[in-house]
mmCIF file of C-alpha atoms and ligand atoms in Angstrom:
data_model
loop_
_atom_site.group_PDB
_atom_site.id
_atom_site.type_symbol
_atom_site.label_atom_id
_atom_site.label_comp_id
_atom_site.label_asym_id
_atom_site.label_seq_id
_atom_site.Cartn_x
_atom_site.Cartn_y
_atom_site.Cartn_z
ATOM 1 C CA MET A 1 -3.555 14.835 -15.029
ATOM 2 C CA ARG A 2 -2.146 11.873 -17.135
ATOM 3 C CA LEU A 3 -1.094 10.554 -13.480
ATOM 4 C CA TYR A 4 -5.284 10.286 -12.672
ATOM 5 C CA GLU A 5 -6.336 9.029 -16.093
ATOM 6 C CA GLN A 6 -3.444 6.321 -15.802
ATOM 7 C CA LYS A 7 -4.618 5.368 -12.393
ATOM 8 C CA LYS A 8 -8.546 5.426 -13.199
ATOM 9 C CA TRP A 9 -7.584 2.764 -16.075
ATOM 10 C CA TRP A 10 -5.570 0.669 -13.865
ATOM 11 C CA LYS A 11 -8.359 0.500 -10.989
ATOM 12 C CA ARG A 12 -11.007 -0.471 -13.846
ATOM 13 C CA ALA A 13 -8.765 -3.328 -15.081
ATOM 14 C CA LEU A 14 -7.726 -4.444 -12.176
ATOM 15 C CA ALA A 15 -10.864 -4.296 -10.823
ATOM 16 C CA LEU A 16 -12.300 -6.210 -14.293
ATOM 17 C CA ILE A 17 -9.591 -8.850 -13.254
ATOM 18 C CA ALA A 18 -11.005 -9.570 -10.105
ATOM 19 C CA ILE A 19 -14.931 -9.876 -11.185
ATOM 20 C CA CYS A 20 -13.360 -12.215 -13.864
ATOM 21 C CA ILE A 21 -11.650 -14.315 -11.124
ATOM 22 C CA GLY A 22 -14.750 -14.522 -9.279
ATOM 23 C CA VAL A 23 -17.443 -15.075 -11.864
ATOM 24 C CA PHE A 24 -14.470 -18.087 -13.148
ATOM 25 C CA SER A 25 -14.669 -19.891 -9.467
ATOM 26 C CA ILE A 26 -18.293 -19.421 -9.350
ATOM 27 C CA TRP A 27 -18.866 -21.087 -12.353
ATOM 28 C CA TYR A 28 -16.425 -23.608 -11.328
ATOM 29 C CA THR A 29 -17.805 -24.587 -7.833
ATOM 30 C CA SER A 30 -20.940 -25.195 -9.706
ATOM 31 C CA LYS A 31 -19.451 -27.153 -11.960
ATOM 32 C CA LEU A 32 -18.249 -29.384 -9.557
ATOM 33 C CA VAL A 33 -21.277 -29.682 -7.477
ATOM 34 C CA LYS A 34 -23.519 -30.362 -10.307
ATOM 35 C CA GLN A 35 -21.232 -33.017 -11.154
ATOM 36 C CA LEU A 36 -21.374 -34.330 -7.503
ATOM 37 C CA ALA A 37 -25.093 -34.302 -7.103
ATOM 38 C CA ASN A 38 -25.264 -35.967 -10.552
ATOM 39 C CA GLU A 39 -23.059 -38.588 -9.000
ATOM 40 C CA GLU A 40 -24.413 -38.707 -5.981
ATOM 41 C CA GLN A 41 -28.455 -39.417 -7.897
ATOM 42 C CA LYS A 42 -26.698 -42.588 -10.038
ATOM 43 C CA LYS A 43 -25.357 -43.936 -6.899
ATOM 44 C CA ILE A 44 -28.525 -43.779 -5.239
ATOM 45 C CA LYS A 45 -30.692 -44.929 -8.381
ATOM 46 C CA LEU A 46 -27.907 -47.590 -8.651
ATOM 47 C CA TRP A 47 -28.577 -49.300 -4.946
ATOM 48 C CA ALA A 48 -32.103 -49.024 -5.701
ATOM 49 C CA ASN A 49 -32.213 -50.645 -8.682
ATOM 50 C CA ALA A 50 -29.780 -53.438 -6.837
ATOM 51 C CA THR A 51 -31.805 -53.361 -3.870
ATOM 52 C CA GLN A 52 -35.362 -54.184 -5.727
ATOM 53 C CA SER A 53 -33.985 -56.802 -7.640
ATOM 54 C CA MET A 54 -32.543 -58.482 -4.863
ATOM 55 C CA ALA A 55 -35.419 -57.809 -2.617
ATOM 56 C CA LYS A 56 -37.827 -59.250 -5.306
ATOM 57 C CA ALA A 57 -35.472 -62.542 -5.119
ATOM 58 C CA GLU A 58 -34.861 -62.494 -1.309
ATOM 59 C CA GLY A 59 -38.229 -61.373 -0.165
ATOM 60 C CA ASN A 60 -35.965 -59.858 2.325
ATOM 61 C CA ILE A 61 -36.129 -56.189 3.523
ATOM 62 C CA ASP A 62 -32.453 -56.522 5.881
ATOM 63 C CA PHE A 63 -30.832 -57.275 3.083
ATOM 64 C CA LEU A 64 -32.186 -54.247 1.103
ATOM 65 C CA LEU A 65 -31.350 -51.936 3.639
ATOM 66 C CA ASN A 66 -27.343 -54.000 4.393
ATOM 67 C CA ILE A 67 -27.261 -52.641 0.578
ATOM 68 C CA VAL A 68 -28.329 -49.627 1.008
ATOM 69 C CA THR A 69 -25.578 -49.443 4.095
ATOM 70 C CA GLY A 70 -22.729 -49.390 1.559
ATOM 71 C CA ASN A 71 -23.609 -45.707 1.276
ATOM 72 C CA GLU A 72 -22.023 -43.998 4.146
ATOM 73 C CA THR A 73 -22.368 -40.363 3.031
ATOM 74 C CA ILE A 74 -26.238 -40.027 1.633
ATOM 75 C CA PRO A 75 -28.706 -39.214 4.310
ATOM 76 C CA ILE A 76 -32.129 -41.357 3.088
ATOM 77 C CA ILE A 77 -35.151 -42.474 4.479
ATOM 78 C CA LEU A 78 -37.372 -45.570 3.325
ATOM 79 C CA THR A 79 -40.942 -45.577 3.723
ATOM 80 C CA ASP A 80 -44.118 -47.940 3.030
ATOM 81 C CA ASN A 81 -46.989 -47.399 0.392
ATOM 82 C CA ASN A 82 -48.495 -45.490 3.103
ATOM 83 C CA ASP A 83 -45.317 -42.747 3.760
ATOM 84 C CA LYS A 84 -44.807 -44.399 6.826
ATOM 85 C CA ILE A 85 -41.005 -44.446 7.987
ATOM 86 C CA ILE A 86 -39.791 -47.975 8.052
ATOM 87 C CA SER A 87 -35.645 -47.223 8.301
ATOM 88 C CA TYR A 88 -33.384 -44.201 7.980
ATOM 89 C CA ARG A 89 -29.375 -44.374 7.072
ATOM 90 C CA ASN A 90 -26.765 -41.578 7.299
ATOM 91 C CA LEU A 91 -28.913 -38.726 9.731
ATOM 92 C CA ASP A 92 -27.539 -38.431 13.286
ATOM 93 C CA SER A 93 -28.333 -41.235 15.340
ATOM 94 C CA ILE A 94 -29.188 -39.499 18.528
ATOM 95 C CA GLN A 95 -31.334 -36.823 16.886
ATOM 96 C CA ALA A 96 -32.721 -39.439 14.456
ATOM 97 C CA LYS A 97 -34.711 -41.135 17.756
ATOM 98 C CA ASP A 98 -36.756 -38.017 17.715
ATOM 99 C CA THR A 99 -40.111 -38.844 15.390
ATOM 100 C CA ALA A 100 -40.343 -34.734 14.998
ATOM 101 C CA PHE A 101 -36.544 -34.605 13.477
ATOM 102 C CA LEU A 102 -36.696 -37.802 11.180
ATOM 103 C CA ASN A 103 -40.065 -36.282 9.793
ATOM 104 C CA ALA A 104 -38.890 -32.711 9.453
ATOM 105 C CA GLU A 105 -35.567 -34.815 7.249
ATOM 106 C CA LEU A 106 -38.408 -36.141 5.639
ATOM 107 C CA ILE A 107 -40.011 -32.899 4.139
ATOM 108 C CA GLU A 108 -36.761 -32.280 3.499
ATOM 109 C CA MET A 109 -35.858 -34.857 1.104
ATOM 110 C CA LYS A 110 -39.338 -34.677 -0.301
ATOM 111 C CA ASN A 111 -38.450 -30.886 -1.393
ATOM 112 C CA GLN A 112 -34.603 -31.732 -2.997
ATOM 113 C CA HIS A 113 -35.658 -34.684 -4.948
ATOM 114 C CA ASP A 114 -38.034 -37.026 -5.670
ATOM 115 C CA PRO A 115 -38.635 -40.183 -4.278
ATOM 116 C CA ILE A 116 -37.022 -43.454 -6.031
ATOM 117 C CA LYS A 117 -40.020 -46.549 -5.739
ATOM 118 C CA ILE A 118 -38.824 -49.869 -5.110
ATOM 119 C CA VAL A 119 -41.241 -52.321 -6.406
ATOM 120 C CA TYR A 120 -41.622 -55.395 -5.065
ATOM 121 C CA ASP A 121 -45.072 -56.795 -5.881
ATOM 122 C CA ALA A 122 -46.644 -55.159 -8.202
ATOM 123 C CA GLU A 123 -50.119 -56.694 -8.506
ATOM 124 C CA ASN A 124 -50.210 -56.148 -4.775
ATOM 125 C CA ASN A 125 -48.944 -52.617 -5.027
ATOM 126 C CA PHE A 126 -46.550 -53.488 -2.430
ATOM 127 C CA TYR A 127 -43.570 -50.649 -2.891
ATOM 128 C CA ASN A 128 -41.652 -48.853 -0.640
ATOM 129 C CA LEU A 129 -40.366 -45.473 -1.209
ATOM 130 C CA LEU A 130 -36.644 -44.511 -1.250
ATOM 131 C CA TYR A 131 -36.415 -40.665 -0.057
ATOM 132 C CA TYR A 132 -32.498 -38.931 0.119
ATOM 133 C CA LYS A 133 -31.236 -35.561 0.193
ATOM 134 C CA ASN A 134 -27.647 -34.589 -0.199
ATOM 135 C CA SER A 135 -24.995 -35.335 1.401
ATOM 136 C CA VAL A 136 -22.752 -33.178 3.786
ATOM 137 C CA ILE A 137 -20.046 -32.276 1.285
ATOM 138 C CA LEU A 138 -22.562 -31.389 -1.588
ATOM 139 C CA THR A 139 -24.191 -29.078 0.823
ATOM 140 C CA GLN A 140 -20.890 -27.483 2.048
ATOM 141 C CA LEU A 141 -19.793 -27.423 -1.688
ATOM 142 C CA LYS A 142 -22.870 -25.701 -2.728
ATOM 143 C CA ALA A 143 -22.700 -22.709 0.220
ATOM 144 C CA TYR A 144 -18.940 -22.642 -0.933
ATOM 145 C CA PRO A 145 -18.770 -20.315 -4.177
ATOM 146 C CA ALA A 146 -20.648 -17.814 -1.790
ATOM 147 C CA ILE A 147 -18.553 -17.991 1.184
ATOM 148 C CA GLN A 148 -15.453 -17.423 -1.568
ATOM 149 C CA LEU A 149 -16.846 -14.740 -3.015
ATOM 150 C CA ALA A 150 -17.731 -13.284 0.261
ATOM 151 C CA LEU A 151 -14.295 -13.782 1.946
ATOM 152 C CA ILE A 152 -12.739 -12.363 -1.350
ATOM 153 C CA SER A 153 -14.976 -9.457 -1.565
ATOM 154 C CA PHE A 154 -13.890 -8.679 2.216
ATOM 155 C CA PHE A 155 -10.218 -9.077 1.731
ATOM 156 C CA ALA A 156 -10.306 -6.704 -1.082
ATOM 157 C CA ILE A 157 -12.296 -3.825 0.159
ATOM 158 C CA MET A 158 -10.504 -4.574 3.566
ATOM 159 C CA SER A 159 -7.027 -3.955 1.300
ATOM 160 C CA TYR A 160 -8.403 -1.005 -0.727
ATOM 161 C CA LEU A 161 -9.293 1.046 2.202
ATOM 162 C CA ALA A 162 -6.075 0.441 3.807
ATOM 163 C CA LEU A 163 -4.234 1.194 1.002
ATOM 164 C CA SER A 164 -5.799 4.491 -0.045
ATOM 165 C CA SER A 165 -6.478 5.633 3.336
ATOM 166 C CA SER A 166 -2.681 5.359 4.002
ATOM 167 C CA ARG A 167 -2.003 6.774 0.453
ATOM 168 C CA ARG A 168 -4.351 9.584 1.415
ATOM 169 C CA ALA A 169 -2.307 10.059 4.707
ATOM 170 C CA GLU A 170 0.562 10.657 2.997
ATOM 171 C CA GLN A 171 -0.557 12.922 0.398
ATOM 172 C CA ASN A 172 -1.919 14.769 3.251
ATOM 173 C CA GLN A 173 1.262 15.261 4.606
ATOM 174 C CA VAL A 174 3.064 16.043 1.531
ATOM 175 C CA TRP A 175 -0.071 18.609 1.062
ATOM 176 C CA VAL A 176 0.760 20.276 4.477
ATOM 177 C CA GLY A 177 4.177 19.862 5.103
ATOM 178 C CA MET A 178 4.713 21.886 1.305
ATOM 179 C CA SER A 179 2.498 24.980 2.483
ATOM 180 C CA LYS A 180 4.367 24.983 6.133
ATOM 181 C CA GLU A 181 7.857 24.500 4.077
ATOM 182 C CA THR A 182 6.424 27.551 1.655
ATOM 183 C CA ALA A 183 5.080 29.490 4.381
ATOM 184 C CA HIS A 184 8.003 28.673 6.224
ATOM 185 C CA GLN A 185 10.513 30.167 3.571
ATOM 186 C CA LEU A 186 8.326 33.259 2.846
ATOM 187 C CA GLY A 187 8.245 34.066 6.268
ATOM 188 C CA THR A 188 11.551 35.472 7.053
ATOM 189 C CA PRO A 189 12.356 37.572 4.005
ATOM 190 C CA ILE A 190 9.005 39.093 4.549
ATOM 191 C CA SER A 191 9.473 40.309 8.349
ATOM 192 C CA SER A 192 12.485 41.484 7.423
ATOM 193 C CA LEU A 193 11.085 43.717 4.494
ATOM 194 C CA ASN A 194 8.979 44.891 6.796
ATOM 195 C CA GLU A 195 11.470 45.922 9.120
ATOM 196 C CA TRP A 196 13.338 47.675 6.232
ATOM 197 C CA ILE A 197 10.579 49.597 5.833
ATOM 198 C CA ASN A 198 9.642 51.262 8.891
ATOM 199 C CA LEU A 199 13.300 51.930 8.919
ATOM 200 C CA LEU A 200 13.221 53.862 5.745
ATOM 201 C CA ARG A 201 10.199 55.667 6.952
ATOM 202 C CA GLU A 202 12.045 57.011 10.063
ATOM 203 C CA THR A 203 15.575 57.362 8.045
ATOM 204 C CA PRO A 204 16.181 60.963 5.997
ATOM 205 C CA LYS A 205 16.231 60.783 2.306
ATOM 206 C CA GLU A 206 20.413 60.703 1.858
ATOM 207 C CA GLU A 207 20.919 57.734 3.964
ATOM 208 C CA GLN A 208 18.467 56.084 3.105
ATOM 209 C CA ASP A 209 21.056 53.542 0.239
ATOM 210 C CA TYR A 210 22.053 51.239 2.422
ATOM 211 C CA LEU A 211 18.820 50.214 3.318
ATOM 212 C CA LEU A 212 17.543 50.248 -0.037
ATOM 213 C CA ASP A 213 20.484 47.621 -0.835
ATOM 214 C CA GLU A 214 19.152 46.179 2.050
ATOM 215 C CA LEU A 215 16.088 45.762 0.448
ATOM 216 C CA GLN A 216 16.516 44.277 -2.910
ATOM 217 C CA ASN A 217 18.423 41.685 -0.799
ATOM 218 C CA ASP A 218 15.535 40.441 0.859
ATOM 219 C CA THR A 219 13.349 40.763 -2.499
ATOM 220 C CA LYS A 220 16.267 38.670 -4.316
ATOM 221 C CA ARG A 221 15.199 36.228 -1.779
ATOM 222 C CA LEU A 222 12.178 36.632 -1.988
ATOM 223 C CA GLU A 223 12.497 35.823 -6.419
ATOM 224 C CA LEU A 224 14.652 32.632 -5.859
ATOM 225 C CA ILE A 225 12.323 31.050 -3.563
ATOM 226 C CA THR A 226 9.319 31.920 -5.637
ATOM 227 C CA GLU A 227 12.046 29.827 -8.494
ATOM 228 C CA ARG A 228 12.588 26.912 -6.416
ATOM 229 C CA PHE A 229 8.436 26.571 -6.141
ATOM 230 C CA SER A 230 7.918 26.912 -9.484
ATOM 231 C CA LYS A 231 10.866 24.726 -10.764
ATOM 232 C CA ILE A 232 9.380 21.788 -8.681
ATOM 233 C CA GLY A 233 7.515 19.625 -10.999
ATOM 234 C CA SER A 234 8.958 20.704 -14.208
ATOM 235 C CA GLU A 235 11.963 20.092 -16.203
ATOM 236 C CA PRO A 236 14.698 22.043 -14.692
ATOM 237 C CA VAL A 237 17.362 23.514 -16.921
ATOM 238 C CA LEU A 238 20.795 22.075 -15.721
ATOM 239 C CA LYS A 239 24.187 24.270 -16.556
ATOM 240 C CA GLU A 240 27.427 22.905 -16.231
ATOM 241 C CA GLU A 241 28.639 24.675 -12.798
ATOM 242 C CA ASN A 242 31.840 24.808 -10.969
ATOM 243 C CA MET A 243 30.301 23.079 -7.551
ATOM 244 C CA ASP A 244 33.334 24.707 -5.537
ATOM 245 C CA LEU A 245 31.820 27.979 -6.073
ATOM 246 C CA VAL A 246 27.908 26.809 -5.703
ATOM 247 C CA VAL A 247 28.772 25.311 -2.135
ATOM 248 C CA GLU A 248 30.979 28.240 -1.445
ATOM 249 C CA ASN A 249 27.973 30.727 -2.118
ATOM 250 C CA SER A 250 24.953 28.795 -0.508
ATOM 251 C CA MET A 251 27.447 28.546 2.355
ATOM 252 C CA GLN A 252 28.218 32.061 2.280
ATOM 253 C CA TYR A 253 24.253 33.206 3.182
ATOM 254 C CA LEU A 254 23.600 30.129 5.335
ATOM 255 C CA LYS A 255 26.843 31.325 7.521
ATOM 256 C CA THR A 256 24.834 35.001 8.130
ATOM 257 C CA ARG A 257 22.476 32.838 9.792
ATOM 258 C CA VAL A 258 23.688 30.578 12.136
ATOM 259 C CA SER A 259 24.615 30.825 15.154
ATOM 260 C CA SER A 260 28.590 31.466 15.830
ATOM 261 C CA GLN A 261 28.771 27.993 17.960
ATOM 262 C CA VAL A 262 28.630 26.050 14.791
ATOM 263 C CA ALA A 263 31.621 25.976 12.699
ATOM 264 C CA ILE A 264 31.311 25.469 8.876
ATOM 265 C CA HIS A 265 34.596 24.235 6.949
ATOM 266 C CA ILE A 266 34.901 23.718 3.336
ATOM 267 C CA ASN A 267 37.300 21.431 2.443
ATOM 268 C CA ILE A 268 37.948 21.365 -1.401
ATOM 269 C CA ILE A 269 40.348 18.008 -1.792
ATOM 270 C CA GLN A 270 41.265 19.100 -5.594
ATOM 271 C CA PRO A 271 39.490 22.332 -6.979
ATOM 272 C CA GLY A 272 37.519 22.052 -10.651
ATOM 273 C CA ASN A 273 34.490 19.977 -9.652
ATOM 274 C CA TRP A 274 32.142 20.581 -12.511
ATOM 275 C CA ALA A 275 28.659 19.051 -12.921
ATOM 276 C CA LYS A 276 25.561 19.702 -14.370
ATOM 277 C CA ILE A 277 22.698 21.107 -11.893
ATOM 278 C CA ASN A 278 20.307 23.892 -11.403
ATOM 279 C CA ILE A 279 21.604 26.609 -8.901
ATOM 280 C CA PRO A 280 18.333 27.223 -7.359
ATOM 281 C CA LEU A 281 17.479 23.805 -6.337
ATOM 282 C CA PHE A 282 21.172 22.889 -5.448
ATOM 283 C CA ASP A 283 21.059 25.355 -3.249
ATOM 284 C CA TRP A 284 17.829 24.461 -1.739
ATOM 285 C CA VAL A 285 19.315 21.083 -0.968
ATOM 286 C CA LEU A 286 22.457 22.103 0.490
ATOM 287 C CA GLU A 287 20.032 24.378 2.753
ATOM 288 C CA ASN A 288 18.160 21.152 4.183
ATOM 289 C CA LEU A 289 21.090 19.705 4.661
ATOM 290 C CA CYS A 290 22.766 22.016 6.547
ATOM 291 C CA LYS A 291 19.415 22.578 8.460
ATOM 292 C CA ASN A 292 19.127 19.219 9.284
ATOM 293 C CA ALA A 293 22.695 19.293 10.536
ATOM 294 C CA ILE A 294 22.335 21.896 12.645
ATOM 295 C CA ASP A 295 19.277 20.951 14.400
ATOM 296 C CA ALA A 296 21.335 17.484 15.160
ATOM 297 C CA MET A 297 23.841 19.259 16.833
ATOM 298 C CA ASN A 298 21.556 21.284 18.481
ATOM 299 C CA GLY A 299 23.120 24.814 17.168
ATOM 300 C CA LYS A 300 27.002 23.562 18.688
ATOM 301 C CA GLY A 301 28.942 21.682 16.537
ATOM 302 C CA GLU A 302 30.933 21.604 13.173
ATOM 303 C CA LEU A 303 30.152 21.388 9.902
ATOM 304 C CA ASN A 304 32.797 19.952 7.394
ATOM 305 C CA ILE A 305 31.635 19.981 3.390
ATOM 306 C CA ASN A 306 33.774 17.744 1.699
ATOM 307 C CA ILE A 307 33.908 18.295 -1.890
ATOM 308 C CA SER A 308 36.077 15.478 -4.473
ATOM 309 C CA SER A 309 35.767 13.477 -7.441
ATOM 310 C CA ASP A 310 36.720 11.278 -9.943
ATOM 311 C CA ILE A 311 36.214 10.142 -13.853
ATOM 312 C CA LYS A 312 32.588 9.258 -13.360
ATOM 313 C CA HIS A 313 31.157 11.363 -10.388
ATOM 314 C CA VAL A 314 31.415 14.657 -7.812
ATOM 315 C CA TYR A 315 30.769 14.056 -4.432
ATOM 316 C CA ILE A 316 30.007 15.816 -2.090
ATOM 317 C CA ASP A 317 29.773 15.030 1.401
ATOM 318 C CA ILE A 318 28.208 17.113 4.427
ATOM 319 C CA ARG A 319 29.134 15.960 7.948
ATOM 320 C CA ASP A 320 27.954 17.252 11.289
ATOM 321 C CA THR A 321 29.252 16.428 14.877
ATOM 322 C CA GLY A 322 25.576 15.765 15.841
ATOM 323 C CA LYS A 323 23.348 13.150 17.130
ATOM 324 C CA GLY A 324 23.570 10.615 14.385
ATOM 325 C CA ILE A 325 20.726 8.287 12.954
ATOM 326 C CA PRO A 326 20.436 4.508 14.073
ATOM 327 C CA LYS A 327 21.332 2.591 10.899
ATOM 328 C CA SER A 328 17.723 1.120 10.206
ATOM 329 C CA LYS A 329 16.328 4.563 9.732
ATOM 330 C CA PHE A 330 19.121 5.442 6.837
ATOM 331 C CA ASN A 331 16.515 4.943 4.039
ATOM 332 C CA THR A 332 13.511 6.291 6.340
ATOM 333 C CA VAL A 333 14.516 9.505 6.771
ATOM 334 C CA PHE A 334 14.333 9.529 3.386
ATOM 335 C CA LYS A 335 10.517 9.128 3.507
ATOM 336 C CA PRO A 336 8.028 12.208 3.476
ATOM 337 C CA GLY A 337 6.511 12.316 6.739
ATOM 338 C CA TYR A 338 9.326 10.691 8.626
ATOM 339 C CA THR A 339 10.659 13.411 11.106
ATOM 340 C CA THR A 340 11.620 13.194 15.174
ATOM 341 C CA LYS A 341 11.000 16.851 16.184
ATOM 342 C CA LYS A 342 8.220 18.623 17.288
ATOM 343 C CA ARG A 343 7.882 20.605 14.454
ATOM 344 C CA GLY A 344 9.335 18.909 11.875
ATOM 345 C CA TRP A 345 6.959 17.963 8.777
ATOM 346 C CA GLY A 346 9.629 15.287 7.706
ATOM 347 C CA LEU A 347 9.674 16.752 4.022
ATOM 348 C CA GLY A 348 12.982 17.974 4.109
ATOM 349 C CA LEU A 349 14.762 15.159 3.115
ATOM 350 C CA SER A 350 12.109 13.614 0.758
ATOM 351 C CA LEU A 351 12.447 16.795 -1.104
ATOM 352 C CA VAL A 352 16.447 16.650 -1.524
ATOM 353 C CA LYS A 353 16.016 12.943 -2.997
ATOM 354 C CA ARG A 354 13.571 13.932 -5.594
ATOM 355 C CA ILE A 355 15.640 17.151 -6.658
ATOM 356 C CA VAL A 356 19.269 15.046 -6.376
ATOM 357 C CA GLU A 357 17.641 11.766 -7.641
ATOM 358 C CA GLU A 358 14.881 13.039 -10.440
ATOM 359 C CA TYR A 359 16.124 16.222 -11.351
ATOM 360 C CA HIS A 360 20.121 15.739 -11.241
ATOM 361 C CA LYS A 361 20.158 12.053 -12.004
ATOM 362 C CA GLY A 362 22.654 11.427 -8.984
ATOM 363 C CA LYS A 363 22.125 9.820 -5.785
ATOM 364 C CA ILE A 364 22.250 10.446 -2.459
ATOM 365 C CA PHE A 365 22.599 8.623 0.676
ATOM 366 C CA VAL A 366 23.389 8.255 4.497
ATOM 367 C CA ARG A 367 27.352 7.681 4.047
ATOM 368 C CA ASN A 368 27.621 6.688 7.517
ATOM 369 C CA SER A 369 26.567 7.701 11.286
ATOM 370 C CA GLU A 370 26.779 6.953 14.906
ATOM 371 C CA LEU A 371 24.818 7.881 17.660
ATOM 372 C CA GLY A 372 26.158 10.899 19.414
ATOM 373 C CA LYS A 373 28.917 11.232 17.403
ATOM 374 C CA GLY A 374 27.797 12.343 13.993
ATOM 375 C CA THR A 375 26.269 11.989 10.395
ATOM 376 C CA THR A 376 27.938 12.119 6.910
ATOM 377 C CA PHE A 377 25.244 12.627 3.931
ATOM 378 C CA ARG A 378 26.610 11.673 0.363
ATOM 379 C CA ILE A 379 25.316 13.420 -2.510
ATOM 380 C CA MET A 380 26.868 12.104 -5.756
ATOM 381 C CA LEU A 381 26.588 13.771 -9.060
ATOM 382 C CA ASN A 382 27.768 12.822 -12.818
ATOM 383 C CA ALA A 383 30.795 14.631 -13.364
ATOM 384 C CA ILE A 384 31.701 16.184 -16.843
HETATM 385 N N1 ADP B 1 22.038 15.290 10.319
HETATM 386 C C1 ADP B 1 21.395 14.793 10.920
HETATM 387 N N2 ADP B 1 21.863 13.866 12.036
HETATM 388 C C2 ADP B 1 20.570 13.323 12.644
HETATM 389 N N3 ADP B 1 19.556 13.098 12.131
HETATM 390 C C3 ADP B 1 18.855 13.471 11.039
HETATM 391 C C4 ADP B 1 19.931 14.649 10.354
HETATM 392 N N4 ADP B 1 19.125 14.463 9.089
HETATM 393 C C5 ADP B 1 18.010 14.240 9.270
HETATM 394 N N5 ADP B 1 17.814 13.612 10.607
HETATM 395 C C6 ADP B 1 16.325 12.642 10.681
HETATM 396 O O1 ADP B 1 15.535 12.757 9.687
HETATM 397 C C7 ADP B 1 14.673 13.540 9.918
HETATM 398 C C8 ADP B 1 13.969 13.534 8.709
HETATM 399 O O2 ADP B 1 14.322 15.127 8.356
HETATM 400 P P1 ADP B 1 13.565 16.163 7.197
HETATM 401 O O3 ADP B 1 13.054 15.227 6.072
HETATM 402 O O4 ADP B 1 14.638 17.188 6.847
HETATM 403 O O5 ADP B 1 12.659 16.074 8.364
HETATM 404 P P2 ADP B 1 12.098 17.421 9.237
HETATM 405 O O6 ADP B 1 13.860 18.128 9.322
HETATM 406 O O7 ADP B 1 11.199 18.334 8.943
HETATM 407 O O8 ADP B 1 12.319 16.480 10.718
HETATM 408 C C9 ADP B 1 15.142 14.100 10.732
HETATM 409 O O9 ADP B 1 13.557 14.718 11.698
HETATM 410 C C10 ADP B 1 16.003 13.667 12.035
HETATM 411 O O10 ADP B 1 15.414 12.615 12.717
HETATM 412 MG MG1 MG B 2 14.944 19.234 7.757
#
């Protein structure tokens, strides 16, 4: 539960930061837009003033236009006292030949800004009106924050969806795999229990002892499985154990269930390799690794388990003569859901890694592997 609480807070914090960034960038660009608009207005006024004084002095309208031509970005239209268009600048030169286009532009300019009055002759009420609109840069800049925001939101939403869907897929895989693994583990002892019960029914009372022993073996197995599953997710109790015996006992069970075409050897370099482990969980590790090895050999080959140690570590190497793992997949094989088997769930090794590294503070990795020749997995535990 705590995990999900934490996640919720993280999500909120990230969303808040994203909103802050968005608001700041909009605020900043709109500040720029305002500045630029002010600049443009100032420029136009300056030109208008200059034009007015020049025109008054010279009475020369061409001169007026020449000055205004100094402006190369802000579209302008000059009209006379009757609002008749005299001249224009910085409008699309081809389209501007069309009066309808010019009139439309004029209306837009009227909507955007009040015109600047250039008075030539106050007595005869002779003046021109200078209309202008925002330059292309300013127009684009005004649209920029909205476009920016839309793009950022789009990417944020897309990446959130992509991430959460891939996470959900992984979670689903783990759920389904876990259920399958449970069912699979329970399947064998349950069906053999049923067989024993049928046999028991047909056996006279005095001969039932052997069958009862077998029944007990299966219930023990069921107990072990329950223990394993209950240990996943809670802190397991670790005890000092002789790994030589742990491995031998574990293999004893496996040997009875594996085809006789798989030769299993345990090589103890020097006896007495002690480590702190939880037996039910560690058995699960060995069982998973050996099952994979046997799968890789298609049920035929040699399985070697080497136990060795130095001052710091106990090493358990599980070597098979199977199909091997490509180098590029040495890490991938431990990811939940990675499998190359038709009926695989790709959970075995991720469970193994979790048990070794999180519960036992050890390490597990592919020590080496050659395609078509075999693979060695190494478990490294802290020695005591
Ligand atoms: N000893 C091995 N030799 C070759 N490939 C292996 C071996 N162990 C694991 N693999 C590869 O790693 C994959 C993942 O293994 P695992 O997590 O146990 O899932 P699963 O056994 O359900 O496929 C296997 O499908 C296989 O391709
Ligand atoms: Mg497996």
